[in-house]
Structures are given as structure tokens and as C-alpha cells.
Coordinates of C-alpha atoms (C1' of nucleotides) in Angstrom, one line a residue:
Chain Z
M1 CA -15.2 -4.8 27.8
H2 CA -14.8 -7.5 25.4
D3 CA -17.2 -10.4 24.6
R4 CA -15.4 -12.8 23.8
I5 CA -16.6 -15.0 20.7
E6 CA -16.7 -18.8 21.3
I7 CA -15.4 -20.9 18.1
T8 CA -16.3 -24.2 19.0
R9 CA -16.5 -25.8 16.0
A10 CA -13.7 -26.4 13.2
E11 CA -15.2 -26.8 9.8
D12 CA -14.4 -29.4 7.8
A13 CA -13.2 -28.2 4.5
G14 CA -10.6 -30.3 3.2
A15 CA -7.7 -27.8 3.7
K16 CA -5.5 -28.1 6.1
G17 CA -2.8 -25.4 7.6
F18 CA -3.0 -22.0 6.3
E19 CA -5.6 -22.1 3.8
K20 CA -7.5 -24.8 6.4
V21 CA -7.1 -21.7 9.3
F22 CA -8.0 -19.1 6.6
A23 CA -11.0 -20.4 5.4
F24 CA -12.4 -20.9 8.5
L25 CA -12.3 -17.4 9.9
R26 CA -12.9 -16.2 7.1
A27 CA -16.4 -17.8 6.6
R28 CA -16.8 -16.6 10.3
L29 CA -16.3 -13.1 9.1
L30 CA -18.3 -13.7 6.2
A31 CA -21.4 -14.7 8.8
G32 CA -21.3 -11.4 9.7
D33 CA -21.9 -13.0 13.3
L34 CA -18.3 -11.1 14.9
K35 CA -19.1 -7.3 15.5
P36 CA -16.6 -5.0 15.4
G37 CA -15.1 -5.1 18.4
D38 CA -15.8 -8.3 19.5
R39 CA -12.0 -10.5 20.5
L40 CA -11.5 -13.5 18.7
L41 CA -10.2 -16.4 20.6
P42 CA -6.4 -16.4 21.9
E43 CA -4.0 -18.0 19.3
R44 CA -2.7 -21.0 21.8
E45 CA -7.0 -22.0 21.5
L46 CA -7.7 -21.4 18.3
A47 CA -4.3 -23.1 17.5
V48 CA -5.6 -26.5 19.4
I49 CA -9.3 -26.2 18.1
L50 CA -8.6 -26.3 14.5
G51 CA -5.0 -28.7 14.6
V52 CA -2.5 -26.5 14.0
S53 CA 0.2 -24.8 14.7
R54 CA 0.4 -21.6 16.5
P55 CA 2.6 -19.9 13.4
I56 CA 0.1 -20.9 11.2
V57 CA -2.8 -19.7 13.0
R58 CA -0.8 -16.6 13.4
E59 CA 0.5 -16.4 9.4
A60 CA -3.5 -16.8 9.1
L61 CA -4.4 -13.8 11.4
R62 CA -1.9 -11.5 9.6
A63 CA -3.6 -12.0 6.3
L64 CA -6.8 -10.9 8.0
T65 CA -5.7 -8.3 9.9
V66 CA -3.5 -7.1 5.9
L67 CA -7.1 -7.1 4.1
G68 CA -8.8 -4.7 7.3
L69 CA -10.8 -7.0 8.9
V70 CA -9.2 -7.6 12.2
E71 CA -6.7 -6.2 14.4
I72 CA -4.1 -8.1 16.7
K73 CA -3.0 -6.3 19.9
D74 CA -0.6 -7.2 21.6
R75 CA -1.3 -8.9 25.0
V76 CA -5.1 -8.0 24.2
G77 CA -5.7 -10.2 21.7
T78 CA -7.2 -9.9 17.5
V79 CA -10.1 -7.5 17.5
V80 CA -12.6 -7.9 14.7
R81 CA -12.6 -4.5 12.8
R82 CA -14.7 -2.6 10.1
P83 CA -13.3 -3.1 6.2
D84 CA -10.6 -0.8 6.3
V85 CA -10.7 1.0 3.6
S86 CA -7.0 1.4 3.2
V87 CA -6.3 -1.7 1.5
L88 CA -7.9 -0.2 -1.0
N89 CA -5.4 2.2 -1.3
D90 CA -2.4 0.5 -1.4
F91 CA -3.8 -1.5 -3.8
F92 CA -4.6 0.9 -6.1
A93 CA -0.8 1.8 -5.1
F94 CA 0.9 -1.5 -6.3
A95 CA -1.3 -1.6 -9.1
I96 CA -0.1 1.6 -10.6
A97 CA 3.3 0.7 -9.4
Q98 CA 3.7 -1.7 -11.9
A99 CA 1.6 0.1 -15.0
T100 CA 2.4 2.8 -16.8
D101 CA 0.6 6.1 -18.1
V102 CA -2.7 4.9 -15.2
V103 CA -3.0 8.3 -14.0
D104 CA -5.0 9.9 -16.7
D105 CA -7.0 6.5 -16.7
V106 CA -7.6 6.2 -12.8
M107 CA -9.3 10.1 -14.1
Q108 CA -12.3 8.6 -16.1
A109 CA -13.0 6.7 -12.3
R110 CA -12.9 9.6 -10.5
I111 CA -15.2 11.3 -13.6
A112 CA -17.4 8.4 -12.9
I113 CA -18.0 8.3 -9.7
E114 CA -17.9 12.4 -9.0
C115 CA -20.4 12.8 -11.4
Q116 CA -22.9 10.0 -9.7
A117 CA -22.1 11.2 -6.7
I118 CA -23.4 15.0 -7.8
R119 CA -26.5 14.0 -9.0
L120 CA -27.2 12.0 -5.6
A121 CA -25.7 15.4 -3.6
A122 CA -28.1 17.6 -5.3
A123 CA -30.9 14.9 -4.3
R124 CA -30.0 14.1 -1.1
A125 CA -27.6 16.4 1.0
T126 CA -28.4 18.0 4.1
I127 CA -27.6 21.1 5.6
A128 CA -24.5 20.1 7.0
D129 CA -23.5 18.9 3.6
F130 CA -24.5 22.1 2.5
E131 CA -22.3 23.4 5.8
R132 CA -19.1 21.2 4.8
L133 CA -19.1 22.0 0.7
G134 CA -19.1 26.1 1.6
A135 CA -16.6 25.6 3.9
A136 CA -14.6 23.5 1.3
L137 CA -15.6 25.8 -1.3
A138 CA -14.3 28.8 0.9
R139 CA -10.8 27.4 0.9
I140 CA -10.6 27.6 -2.5
A141 CA -9.7 30.9 -3.3
P142 CA -7.0 32.3 -0.3
T143 CA -4.9 28.7 -2.0
I144 CA -4.7 29.9 -5.0
H145 CA -0.6 30.2 -4.9
D146 CA -0.4 27.7 -3.1
P147 CA -0.2 24.2 -5.0
E148 CA -0.3 21.7 -2.1
A149 CA -2.9 23.7 0.2
G150 CA -4.2 24.1 -2.5
A151 CA -4.6 20.6 -4.1
R152 CA -6.0 20.1 -0.5
A153 CA -8.6 22.6 -0.8
D154 CA -9.4 21.0 -4.2
Y155 CA -9.7 17.4 -3.0
D156 CA -11.9 18.7 0.2
F157 CA -14.2 20.1 -1.8
H158 CA -14.7 17.1 -4.4
R159 CA -14.5 14.5 -1.4
S160 CA -17.6 16.9 0.2
L161 CA -19.7 16.5 -3.2
V162 CA -19.3 12.9 -2.7
R163 CA -19.6 12.0 0.8
A164 CA -23.0 14.8 0.3
S165 CA -24.3 12.2 -2.0
G166 CA -24.7 9.9 0.9
S167 CA -23.6 6.6 -1.1
E168 CA -21.0 4.7 1.0
T169 CA -20.2 2.9 -1.6
L170 CA -18.7 5.7 -4.0
A171 CA -17.1 7.4 -1.1
V172 CA -15.0 3.9 -0.7
L173 CA -14.3 3.8 -4.1
Y174 CA -13.4 7.3 -4.2
D175 CA -11.1 6.8 -0.7
A176 CA -9.6 4.0 -2.1
M177 CA -8.2 6.5 -4.7
A178 CA -7.6 9.2 -2.6
E179 CA -3.6 9.1 -3.3
V180 CA -3.7 9.0 -6.7
L181 CA -6.0 12.0 -6.9
M182 CA -4.1 14.5 -4.6
T183 CA -1.0 13.1 -6.1
S184 CA -3.1 14.7 -9.0
H185 CA -4.3 18.0 -7.8
V186 CA -1.1 18.8 -6.9
G187 CA 0.1 18.6 -10.4
R188 CA -2.8 20.7 -12.0
R189 CA -2.3 23.2 -9.4
R190 CA 0.9 23.7 -9.9
T191 CA 0.4 23.6 -13.8
L192 CA -2.3 26.4 -12.8
D193 CA -0.7 28.2 -10.4
A194 CA 2.2 28.6 -13.1
F195 CA -0.2 29.8 -16.0
G196 CA -2.2 32.5 -14.3
E197 CA -5.6 32.6 -16.8
I198 CA -7.3 30.2 -14.8
R199 CA -7.8 31.8 -11.3
T200 CA -11.4 32.5 -12.3
Y201 CA -12.2 29.6 -13.9
L202 CA -11.2 27.7 -10.5
I203 CA -13.3 29.8 -8.0
E204 CA -16.2 29.9 -10.8
D205 CA -16.9 26.9 -11.2
H206 CA -16.4 25.5 -8.3
R207 CA -19.4 28.1 -7.4
R208 CA -21.4 26.9 -10.1
L209 CA -21.4 23.2 -8.9
F210 CA -22.3 24.2 -5.5
Q211 CA -25.2 26.0 -6.8
A212 CA -25.9 23.5 -8.6
V213 CA -26.3 21.1 -5.8
V214 CA -28.3 24.1 -3.3
E215 CA -30.7 24.0 -6.2
R216 CA -31.5 20.0 -6.0
D217 CA -30.8 20.5 -10.4
P218 CA -28.5 16.7 -11.0
E219 CA -28.8 17.2 -14.9
R220 CA -27.2 21.1 -14.1
A221 CA -24.7 19.1 -11.6
D222 CA -23.9 16.5 -13.9
R223 CA -22.7 18.5 -16.6
L224 CA -21.1 21.4 -14.9
L225 CA -18.8 19.4 -13.4
R226 CA -18.3 17.2 -16.7
E227 CA -17.6 20.5 -18.4
H228 CA -15.4 21.6 -15.3
F229 CA -13.0 18.4 -15.9
A230 CA -13.1 18.9 -19.7
I231 CA -12.2 23.1 -19.1
G232 CA -9.3 21.2 -17.2
D233 CA -8.3 18.8 -19.6
E234 CA -8.3 21.9 -22.6
F235 CA -5.9 23.6 -19.6
R236 CA -3.2 21.1 -19.5
R237 CA -3.2 19.8 -22.7
K238 CA -3.0 24.1 -23.7
A239 CA 0.1 23.7 -21.2
A240 CA 2.0 20.7 -22.3
I241 CA 1.7 21.9 -25.6
G242 CA 2.9 25.4 -25.1
E243 CA -0.3 27.2 -25.9
M244 CA -0.4 29.4 -22.1
R245 CA 1.6 31.8 -21.2
P246 CA 3.3 31.8 -17.5
A247 CA 1.4 34.0 -15.3
A248 CA 2.8 37.5 -14.9
S249 CA 4.5 37.2 -11.4
A250 CA 2.1 37.1 -8.3
Chain E
M1 CA 13.4 -19.8 -16.2
H2 CA 13.1 -17.5 -12.7
D3 CA 15.1 -14.7 -12.6
R4 CA 16.6 -14.8 -9.2
I5 CA 15.8 -11.1 -7.4
E6 CA 19.2 -10.4 -5.5
I7 CA 17.6 -8.4 -1.9
T8 CA 21.3 -7.2 -0.1
R9 CA 20.4 -4.8 1.7
A10 CA 18.2 -4.3 4.9
E11 CA 16.2 -1.3 4.8
D12 CA 15.9 0.5 8.5
A13 CA 12.6 2.1 9.6
G14 CA 13.1 1.6 13.0
A15 CA 10.6 -1.5 12.4
K16 CA 11.3 -4.8 13.7
G17 CA 9.9 -8.1 13.0
F18 CA 6.7 -8.7 11.4
E19 CA 6.3 -5.1 10.1
K20 CA 9.8 -4.7 9.7
V21 CA 9.8 -7.5 6.8
F22 CA 6.4 -6.1 5.0
A23 CA 7.2 -2.4 5.1
F24 CA 10.6 -3.6 3.3
L25 CA 8.9 -5.9 0.7
R26 CA 6.6 -3.5 0.0
A27 CA 8.7 -1.2 -0.7
R28 CA 10.4 -3.5 -3.2
L29 CA 7.0 -4.2 -5.0
L30 CA 6.5 -0.2 -5.0
A31 CA 9.7 0.8 -6.2
G32 CA 7.7 -1.4 -9.6
D33 CA 11.5 -2.9 -9.9
L34 CA 9.9 -6.1 -9.3
K35 CA 8.5 -7.8 -12.2
P36 CA 5.6 -10.3 -12.5
G37 CA 7.3 -13.5 -12.4
D38 CA 10.4 -12.8 -10.5
R39 CA 11.2 -14.4 -8.0
L40 CA 12.0 -13.7 -3.9
L41 CA 14.7 -15.0 -2.1
P42 CA 14.1 -18.2 -0.3
E43 CA 12.3 -17.5 3.2
R44 CA 15.8 -19.0 4.9
E45 CA 18.2 -16.2 3.5
L46 CA 14.8 -13.3 3.9
A47 CA 15.2 -14.1 7.4
V48 CA 19.1 -14.4 7.9
I49 CA 19.8 -11.1 5.7
L50 CA 16.5 -8.9 7.9
G51 CA 17.8 -10.8 10.9
V52 CA 14.0 -11.7 12.1
S53 CA 13.3 -15.3 12.2
R54 CA 11.5 -17.7 9.1
P55 CA 7.5 -17.8 10.4
I56 CA 8.0 -14.1 10.9
V57 CA 9.1 -14.2 6.9
R58 CA 6.2 -16.3 6.4
E59 CA 4.1 -13.8 8.3
A60 CA 5.1 -10.9 5.8
L61 CA 4.8 -13.4 2.8
R62 CA 0.8 -14.9 3.9
A63 CA 0.1 -11.0 4.2
L64 CA 1.3 -10.5 0.8
T65 CA -0.2 -13.0 -1.2
V66 CA -3.9 -13.1 0.3
L67 CA -3.1 -8.6 -1.1
G68 CA -2.7 -10.4 -4.4
L69 CA 0.5 -9.2 -4.9
V70 CA 2.7 -12.5 -4.4
E71 CA 2.6 -16.1 -4.8
I72 CA 4.3 -18.7 -2.5
K73 CA 5.0 -21.4 -4.7
D74 CA 4.8 -25.0 -3.0
R75 CA 8.9 -26.0 -2.9
V76 CA 9.5 -23.4 -5.8
G77 CA 9.7 -20.2 -3.7
T78 CA 7.6 -16.9 -3.8
V79 CA 6.9 -15.3 -7.1
V80 CA 5.9 -11.4 -7.8
R81 CA 2.3 -11.9 -9.7
R82 CA 0.2 -9.0 -10.8
P83 CA -2.6 -7.0 -8.2
D84 CA -5.2 -9.3 -8.3
V85 CA -8.5 -7.7 -8.3
S86 CA -10.1 -10.6 -6.6
V87 CA -8.7 -8.7 -3.5
L88 CA -11.4 -6.3 -3.9
N89 CA -14.5 -8.6 -4.5
D90 CA -13.6 -10.0 -0.6
F91 CA -13.1 -6.5 0.7
F92 CA -16.7 -5.9 -0.5
A93 CA -18.1 -9.0 0.9
F94 CA -17.0 -8.7 3.8
A95 CA -18.4 -5.0 3.9
I96 CA -22.1 -6.2 2.7
A97 CA -21.8 -9.3 5.5
Q98 CA -20.6 -5.9 8.2
A99 CA -24.0 -4.2 6.6
T100 CA -27.2 -4.3 6.3
D101 CA -28.9 -2.7 2.8
V102 CA -25.7 -2.2 1.2
V103 CA -26.5 -3.9 -2.4
D104 CA -28.9 -1.0 -3.6
D105 CA -25.8 1.1 -2.8
V106 CA -23.5 -0.9 -4.1
M107 CA -25.7 0.0 -7.2
Q108 CA -24.6 3.6 -7.6
A109 CA -21.7 2.5 -7.9
R110 CA -22.4 0.5 -10.6
I111 CA -24.3 3.4 -11.9
A112 CA -21.6 5.5 -12.0
I113 CA -19.0 2.5 -13.6
E114 CA -21.4 1.5 -16.4
C115 CA -22.7 5.0 -17.1
Q116 CA -18.9 6.6 -17.2
A117 CA -18.1 3.6 -19.9
I118 CA -20.5 3.7 -21.8
R119 CA -20.3 7.2 -22.8
L120 CA -16.6 6.1 -23.7
A121 CA -17.2 2.7 -25.1
A122 CA -19.2 4.9 -27.5
A123 CA -16.4 7.0 -28.6
R124 CA -13.7 4.0 -28.6
A125 CA -15.3 1.2 -28.7
T126 CA -13.6 -1.5 -31.1
I127 CA -15.1 -4.0 -33.8
A128 CA -13.6 -6.7 -30.9
D129 CA -16.0 -4.8 -28.9
F130 CA -18.8 -4.9 -30.5
E131 CA -18.4 -8.4 -31.6
R132 CA -18.3 -8.9 -27.8
L133 CA -21.3 -7.0 -27.2
G134 CA -23.3 -8.2 -30.4
A135 CA -22.6 -12.2 -29.1
A136 CA -23.4 -11.4 -25.4
L137 CA -26.5 -9.3 -26.7
A138 CA -27.9 -12.5 -28.7
R139 CA -27.6 -14.6 -25.2
I140 CA -30.3 -12.6 -23.1
A141 CA -33.1 -13.4 -25.2
P142 CA -32.9 -17.8 -24.9
T143 CA -31.9 -17.3 -21.7
I144 CA -35.4 -15.2 -20.4
H145 CA -37.6 -18.6 -18.2
D146 CA -33.5 -19.0 -17.0
P147 CA -32.9 -16.8 -14.0
E148 CA -28.8 -18.1 -13.3
A149 CA -28.2 -18.5 -16.6
G150 CA -29.7 -14.8 -17.5
A151 CA -28.3 -13.4 -14.7
R152 CA -25.0 -14.6 -16.7
A153 CA -25.9 -12.7 -19.7
D154 CA -26.4 -9.6 -18.4
Y155 CA -23.7 -9.3 -16.7
D156 CA -21.3 -10.1 -20.1
F157 CA -23.7 -7.4 -21.5
H158 CA -22.9 -4.9 -19.4
R159 CA -18.9 -6.0 -18.2
S160 CA -18.9 -5.9 -22.3
L161 CA -19.8 -2.3 -21.6
V162 CA -17.2 -1.6 -19.6
R163 CA -14.5 -3.2 -21.6
A164 CA -15.4 -1.2 -24.2
S165 CA -14.4 1.6 -22.4
G166 CA -10.6 1.0 -22.5
S167 CA -10.5 2.3 -19.1
E168 CA -8.8 -0.9 -17.3
T169 CA -9.4 1.3 -13.8
L170 CA -13.5 1.3 -14.8
A171 CA -12.5 -2.4 -15.5
V172 CA -10.9 -3.0 -12.1
L173 CA -13.7 -1.0 -9.9
Y174 CA -16.3 -3.0 -12.2
D175 CA -14.8 -6.4 -11.5
A176 CA -14.0 -5.8 -7.8
M177 CA -18.4 -5.9 -7.2
A178 CA -18.7 -8.5 -9.9
E179 CA -20.0 -10.9 -6.9
V180 CA -22.6 -8.7 -5.6
L181 CA -23.4 -7.0 -9.2
M182 CA -23.6 -11.4 -9.9
T183 CA -26.1 -11.9 -7.2
S184 CA -28.2 -8.3 -8.0
H185 CA -28.9 -9.8 -11.8
V186 CA -29.9 -13.3 -10.5
G187 CA -32.2 -11.8 -8.5
R188 CA -33.7 -9.1 -10.7
R189 CA -33.8 -12.0 -13.4
R190 CA -35.9 -13.9 -10.8
T191 CA -38.1 -11.0 -10.1
L192 CA -38.5 -10.3 -13.8
D193 CA -39.5 -13.9 -14.6
A194 CA -41.6 -14.8 -12.1
F195 CA -43.8 -11.7 -13.9
G196 CA -44.0 -11.7 -17.9
E197 CA -44.5 -8.4 -18.5
I198 CA -40.9 -7.4 -19.1
R199 CA -39.6 -9.7 -21.6
T200 CA -39.7 -7.0 -24.0
Y201 CA -37.7 -4.5 -21.2
L202 CA -34.8 -6.5 -21.2
I203 CA -34.5 -7.9 -24.6
E204 CA -34.7 -4.0 -26.7
D205 CA -33.5 -2.0 -24.2
H206 CA -30.3 -4.2 -24.4
R207 CA -30.8 -3.9 -28.0
R208 CA -31.0 -0.1 -27.6
L209 CA -28.2 0.5 -25.3
F210 CA -26.0 -1.9 -28.4
Q211 CA -27.3 0.9 -30.8
A212 CA -26.5 3.3 -29.1
V213 CA -22.6 2.5 -28.8
V214 CA -22.8 1.5 -32.2
E215 CA -23.8 4.8 -33.6
R216 CA -20.9 6.4 -30.9
D217 CA -23.7 8.5 -29.3
P218 CA -22.3 9.2 -25.9
E219 CA -24.7 11.4 -24.8
R220 CA -27.4 9.3 -26.0
A221 CA -25.5 6.4 -24.5
D222 CA -25.3 8.0 -20.8
R223 CA -29.0 8.6 -21.0
L224 CA -30.6 5.4 -22.5
L225 CA -28.5 3.5 -20.0
R226 CA -29.9 6.0 -16.5
E227 CA -33.2 4.7 -18.3
H228 CA -32.8 1.1 -18.3
F229 CA -31.3 1.4 -14.3
A230 CA -34.4 3.4 -13.6
I231 CA -37.2 0.8 -15.4
G232 CA -35.5 -1.6 -13.8
D233 CA -36.1 -0.1 -10.3
E234 CA -39.3 0.5 -11.5
F235 CA -40.1 -2.9 -12.0
R236 CA -38.6 -3.8 -8.9
R237 CA -40.9 -1.3 -6.8
K238 CA -43.7 -2.6 -8.8
A239 CA -43.4 -6.4 -7.2
A240 CA -42.6 -5.2 -4.0
I241 CA -45.6 -3.5 -3.4
G242 CA -47.4 -5.7 -5.4
E243 CA -48.5 -3.9 -8.5
M244 CA -47.7 -6.7 -11.2
R245 CA -49.3 -9.3 -12.0
P246 CA -47.4 -13.0 -12.3
A247 CA -46.5 -14.4 -15.4
A248 CA -49.5 -16.5 -16.8
S249 CA -47.9 -19.9 -16.7
A250 CA -44.8 -20.2 -19.1
Chain B
dG1 C1' -9.1 0.9 52.7
dT2 C1' -5.1 1.5 49.1
dC3 C1' -1.0 -0.3 47.9
dC4 C1' 2.8 -3.0 46.1
dG5 C1' 4.3 -7.0 44.4
dA6 C1' 3.5 -11.3 42.0
dC7 C1' 1.4 -14.2 38.8
dC8 C1' -1.3 -15.1 34.7
dG9 C1' -2.6 -14.5 30.2
dT10 C1' -2.0 -13.1 25.5
dG11 C1' 1.2 -11.8 22.1
dG12 C1' 5.8 -11.2 19.8
dT13 C1' 9.4 -14.2 18.2
dC14 C1' 12.8 -17.5 18.1
dA15 C1' 15.4 -22.1 17.5
dG16 C1' 15.2 -26.4 15.1
dA17 C1' 13.2 -30.5 14.0
dC18 C1' 10.7 -32.6 10.7
dC19 C1' 8.4 -33.8 5.7
dA20 C1' 6.9 -33.8 1.4
dA21 C1' 8.0 -33.6 -3.6
dT22 C1' 10.7 -31.4 -7.3
dA23 C1' 14.4 -30.8 -10.1
dA24 C1' 19.4 -31.5 -10.6
dG25 C1' 24.0 -34.0 -11.2
dC26 C1' 26.3 -37.8 -10.6
dA27 C1' 27.1 -42.2 -11.4
dC28 C1' 27.2 -46.7 -13.8
dG29 C1' 26.2 -49.9 -17.8
dA30 C1' 25.0 -50.4 -22.4
Chain G
dT1 C1' 28.7 -41.3 -25.6
dC2 C1' 24.0 -41.5 -23.8
dG3 C1' 20.6 -42.5 -21.0
dT4 C1' 18.7 -44.5 -16.8
dG5 C1' 18.3 -44.9 -12.3
dC6 C1' 19.7 -43.1 -7.7
dT7 C1' 21.0 -39.8 -4.4
dT8 C1' 21.2 -35.2 -2.5
dA9 C1' 19.9 -30.7 -2.1
dT10 C1' 16.3 -27.3 -2.3
dT11 C1' 11.8 -25.0 -1.0
dG12 C1' 8.1 -24.3 0.9
dG13 C1' 4.4 -26.3 5.0
dT14 C1' 4.4 -27.1 9.4
dC15 C1' 5.3 -28.2 14.0
dT16 C1' 7.5 -28.3 18.7
dG17 C1' 8.9 -25.2 22.5
dA18 C1' 11.1 -22.3 25.0
dC19 C1' 11.5 -17.1 26.0
dC20 C1' 10.2 -12.1 26.1
dA21 C1' 7.0 -8.2 26.7
dC22 C1' 4.3 -6.1 29.7
dG23 C1' -0.2 -5.1 31.2
dG24 C1' -4.1 -6.7 33.7
dT25 C1' -5.9 -8.6 37.8
dC26 C1' -5.3 -10.8 42.2
dG27 C1' -3.8 -11.5 47.3
dG28 C1' -1.7 -9.7 51.3
dA29 C1' -0.2 -6.9 54.5
dC30 C1' -0.1 -2.3 56.3

DNA sequence: GTCCGACCGTGGTCAGACCAATAAGCACGA
DNA sequence: TCGTGCTTATTGGTCTGACCACGGTCGGAC
């Protein structure tokens, strides 16, 4: 059952056309009195009320749609939704398409977020968080020779850390980079699988991180995580310059 | 003089209407062969080529516009632009409009980003960075009784830290929260101005941070910055529960 | 009371028209 | 030949009106 939201007065912002409609709807959404699930007036009504043609209303609604703020349902109407983090995924995808050598830089953001998250997790994690982390940890060893599944397992472990932080903002930012991070995880797992020396690193390091969180030691957790990243970087460096020997056949 | 980009073949994605056009343009942008400044074909041509009506093309272009990916110039055409970080500001503004008590959580992201940034700054800052930081530092004392200007000065100092990190990604994320952070800075400066005990904190703490960066000590810089945030939180807590005395009249 | 058909409402899209404004091209005059 | 003025073409901005698809609701008939 939808609540129909009465939009009764056009705001006079000196704008007209698309800008007027977009600003009007944006203001309503920002005012916070439209809640997810609320349905806006039909396009034809909005057009009359705002004194514009229907295609202009549609342009504005489309714009809000790609921002993840509303959803246009065919033959139903336009429904307010929670801000959709996948918008940010697109943003980063586009930014990266236009840049060079950004992946390493995104790693800085990853480090920033995860190190803060693990501090918070050590302070705030719930039993459910520990269970999630434990389950993710258990998936690391069996996937040691499968870069795709292994990347998934790695990502899940780290994402569980962020979740255990209890910080929605950190989670949003982390999820915004999900695709980039997954690509990075796959690449790293491929590199590590090609060289056999580092299985203990992967399994033991993740276990140590888990332990630090469980033992509620934010400083140690942060430090171990930074070391975890630094060791990963070192392996990558060695692989790049040929200091590592390929694994004997598995 | 614009480069006209020939879009010669519609991708068959099984979609139609808006989705078809949006996906097509999105793919072209993601392919990375459209550069900022490039001009897309006129709307009428795109409509013919893609076999849709012009309002549908417009909807798709509008969508790309609000994502900051292109700019529709009246009577000129649609021009590719660099991804615009202000999109993210809107995202956070909307997210906050729909949530309660998010500002404190955004602070976690701020801490994450700045602490990583100051580590990188201590390692990477250039002379120009030091000059920017120094100039921002010099603006803190004279604005001590002016919450608006003071907030600006505070923000500038911290933004300079992020810039000195040399990490574009950290800068993007930080700028995404610029409006939220400015609001937070204003509020903090107002609170601190109402209570006079903390002028030394503001001026001296920022100076210490600057010093740690100049002396290229990432660990100390990180620690001092965390303490800086913790002290700010403590002042806020005391103000909230009435433990601080209002300042004698200035 | 149940089922079926018709109608209404809503978004999705199309076609065609008009407007505004700038830039480019052409013609004419000095 | 060059400069100026006028006209035309181009492009986005918007409007109007029409049609389509389809789901939901209501009313009527059995």
C-alpha cells in the first residue's frame, strides 16, 4: 500500500524547465519528509503543478533515478528509495576509466578505511560479527589455489571487518570501491598462487587479524593490518622484479 | 575547436528505450576512448542512430549529466567532462537527510581518511605542500572568535593534509564529504567559541600536526591526529553534559 | 460469491512543432 | 580585397498531443 505524497506548491527558485523540476524534487528529498517507499505524484500531475511539459518531468525523474534516490516503476509511479551505494561504484568505475595507474592509489583508501574499521571492530564487534569473520576466515585455506574463489573469500573477510566496525559510512565508502577491490584481490591471488611461498602468510595473517579483533585490541589490530598490507605489497614487489620462484607444481 | 566523435554503431544489448541509450553511452564512456572535452553527436543524430526518439536521448544525457560525466551545453552539444566529485556530496547529503545521527559516523570516515593521509603526507609532502599547510595554520589563530571563518580555516588545514598525501583517491573521498565536514567544523568552532578554555588546544594542536609532517614522522603524525580528534570529542562531550564553563566575555 | 470483461491510470515512447541564440556563410559596398 | 550586415543553419530546450502496454479495480452477469 503506497502513501501518496501530496506535492502542493511549486517552489519558486527562478529556475525553469529541467532545473526547476530537479531542484524542486531534490529539495523535497533533502527535506527528509519523503521516506523510502513513498510514491511521488504521477508525472502528468507533476507537469501541471510545476508548469512544465511531461518529458521535462521525466528527465528530472530519470536524473534522480540514476542517483539512486528514486525508482521509476512502470505503470505504478515513482517511488522514493534509500540512497543506493551502487551509484558510487559507477562513479569510481568512470573515474578509473579516465585515469591511469589508479589501482594503487585506491589501495590507500582501502588501507584508510580498513584500518579505522578494524579499530572500531575491536571495540564494537558483536557475536554475530565474530561468527561472520570466523566463517570468512574458514574459507581462505580451501580456496588457496583458486584465484577467483580465493579473491571472493579474501574480500568477504575484509568486508566483514568493515561491517564489524558498525560504521555505515565506512561500509558505504568501502562498498563504493567493491569492484575495484575485487579486481585487485583476484590479481593478488593469481600472483600469490603462481608462487607457493606465501600460503602461510595468507592463512596465518588473517587468523592473527581475527584474533586481535576478538581480543579487543584496536592498536594491535591496526598495526597487524598495516603489516598485512605491507607484506602483500612486498610479495608483489618481489614477484614484479623476479625475486620469487614459481611454485612447484601443486 | 571541438573534436566530433563519431558514434557509428549501436550496441545490441537487448535493451531498448532509455536503458539502451544509457547503456550505450555508459559503455562508450567506460571504454575510456572519450576524453574530457570531446563532444558527442547531436541529440537528433543519436536518436536516429539508436532508433529512439529524441526525448529518450535527452533522458539518457540528463542522467549522465547529474552523474557529472558529461555537460549539456545549450546550442553547442553534449561534452564529456571529468567525473565530478560534487555528485558524491549530493549522495551524502541525501543519505544524511534520510538517516539520523549520521554526522558522528561520517567522522569515522574522516578519521580514516585523514589518518592515512597524514601518514602519506609525512612521507610524500612537497615544499608546496608545506607552504600550503603553513598558510592554513597561520589562519587558525586570527579566526579564533569567528566560527564561520574559523571553520573555513580548520577545513583548509585538514584538506591541505589530505592534499599533501598525494593520493587522488583519498582527496576524492574527502571532497565527497566536504559539505558535511564544513557543517561539522562550524558547529565545533561555535561550541569551542562559547567556551574559552580551548584556544591553546586549537592553535597548538594544529601546529604539532604540522611539525610532525614537516619532520616526516608518519607514526607520530598519525598518533597526534588521533589524539587531536579524541580531544575535540572530549570537549564536545563536556560541553554536552555541562562540565565546561562559558567563556568570560571576550 | 466468483469470474470475466471493460475501463482507467500510469509510465514508456513517438512524432512534430516551435523557440532561443550563436556561429558561419554569403553578398554587397567601399 | 576586405569589412560589415544579413540570412540561414545548427543545436539544445521545451511543448503538445498521440499511442502503446499492462496491471489493477470495478461492475455486471451467471
